[in-house]
Short mmCIF file of C-alpha atoms in Angstrom, two decimals:
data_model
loop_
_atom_site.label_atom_id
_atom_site.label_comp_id
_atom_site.label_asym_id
_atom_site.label_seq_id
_atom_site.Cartn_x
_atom_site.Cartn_y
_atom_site.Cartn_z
CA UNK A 300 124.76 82.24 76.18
CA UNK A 301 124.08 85.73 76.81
CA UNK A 302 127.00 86.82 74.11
CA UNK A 303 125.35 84.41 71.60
CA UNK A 304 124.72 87.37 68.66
CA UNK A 305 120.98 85.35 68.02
CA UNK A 306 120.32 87.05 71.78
CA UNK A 307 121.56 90.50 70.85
CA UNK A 308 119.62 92.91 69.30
CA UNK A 309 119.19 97.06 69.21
CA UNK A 310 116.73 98.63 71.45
CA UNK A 311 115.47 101.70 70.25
CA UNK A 312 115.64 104.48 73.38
CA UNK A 313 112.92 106.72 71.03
CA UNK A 314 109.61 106.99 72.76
CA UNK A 315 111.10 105.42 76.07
CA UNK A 316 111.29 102.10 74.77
CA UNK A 317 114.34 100.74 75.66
CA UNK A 318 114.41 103.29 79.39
CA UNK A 319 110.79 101.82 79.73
CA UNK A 320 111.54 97.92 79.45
CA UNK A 321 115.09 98.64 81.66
CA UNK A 322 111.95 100.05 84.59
CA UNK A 323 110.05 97.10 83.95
CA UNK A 324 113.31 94.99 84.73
CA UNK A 325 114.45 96.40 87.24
CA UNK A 326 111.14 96.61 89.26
CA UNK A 327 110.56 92.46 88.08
CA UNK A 328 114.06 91.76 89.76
CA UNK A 329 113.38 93.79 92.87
CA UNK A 330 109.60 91.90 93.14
CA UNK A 331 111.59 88.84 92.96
CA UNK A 332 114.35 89.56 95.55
CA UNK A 333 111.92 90.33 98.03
CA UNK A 334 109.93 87.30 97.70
CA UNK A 335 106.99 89.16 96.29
CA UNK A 336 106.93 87.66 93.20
CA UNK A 337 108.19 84.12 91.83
CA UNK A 338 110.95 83.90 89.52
CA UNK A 339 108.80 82.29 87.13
CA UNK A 340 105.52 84.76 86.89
CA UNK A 341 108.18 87.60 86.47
CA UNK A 342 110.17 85.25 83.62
CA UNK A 343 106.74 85.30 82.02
CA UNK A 344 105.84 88.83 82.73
CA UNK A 345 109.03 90.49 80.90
CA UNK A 346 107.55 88.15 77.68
CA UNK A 347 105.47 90.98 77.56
CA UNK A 348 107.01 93.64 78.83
CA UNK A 349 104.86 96.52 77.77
CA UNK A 350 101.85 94.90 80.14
CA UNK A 351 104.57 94.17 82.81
CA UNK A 352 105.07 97.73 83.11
CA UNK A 353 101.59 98.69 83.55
CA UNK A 354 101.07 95.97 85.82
CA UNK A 355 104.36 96.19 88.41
CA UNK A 356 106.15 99.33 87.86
CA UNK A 357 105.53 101.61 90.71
CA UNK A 358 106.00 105.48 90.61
CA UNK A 359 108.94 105.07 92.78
CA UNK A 360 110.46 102.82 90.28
CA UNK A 361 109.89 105.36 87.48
CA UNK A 362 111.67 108.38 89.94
CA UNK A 363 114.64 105.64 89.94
CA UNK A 364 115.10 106.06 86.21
CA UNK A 365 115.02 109.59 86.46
CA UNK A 366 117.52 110.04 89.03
#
């Protein structure tokens, strides 16, 4: 349940944290709607999304952020 409070909790926007993982998302769901990536690798990639980020986010995805 995605309203459940145990699945709520602050992310901090300082140092790009929370802007960073919302990237990392975003590219992870776009991978996965184009049938580059399975729904499960990306499930497991967000686990860690810090290495996600590095791994999948492309410079285009970081320009969507921005604008």
């Amino acid at each position: 349940d995605p309203s459940d409070p145990k699945n709520l909790w602050p992310e901090p926007y300082a140092d790009n944290g929370a802007r960073k993982k919302d990237v990392a998302e975003t590219a992870l769901k776009r991978l996965v709607c184009s049938g580059k990536l399975r729904l499960s690798e990306a499930q497991n990639a967000i686990l860690n999304w810090p290495a996600a980020y590095k791994k999948y986010v492309t410079a285009k995805d970081k320009a969507d952020i921005i604008n």
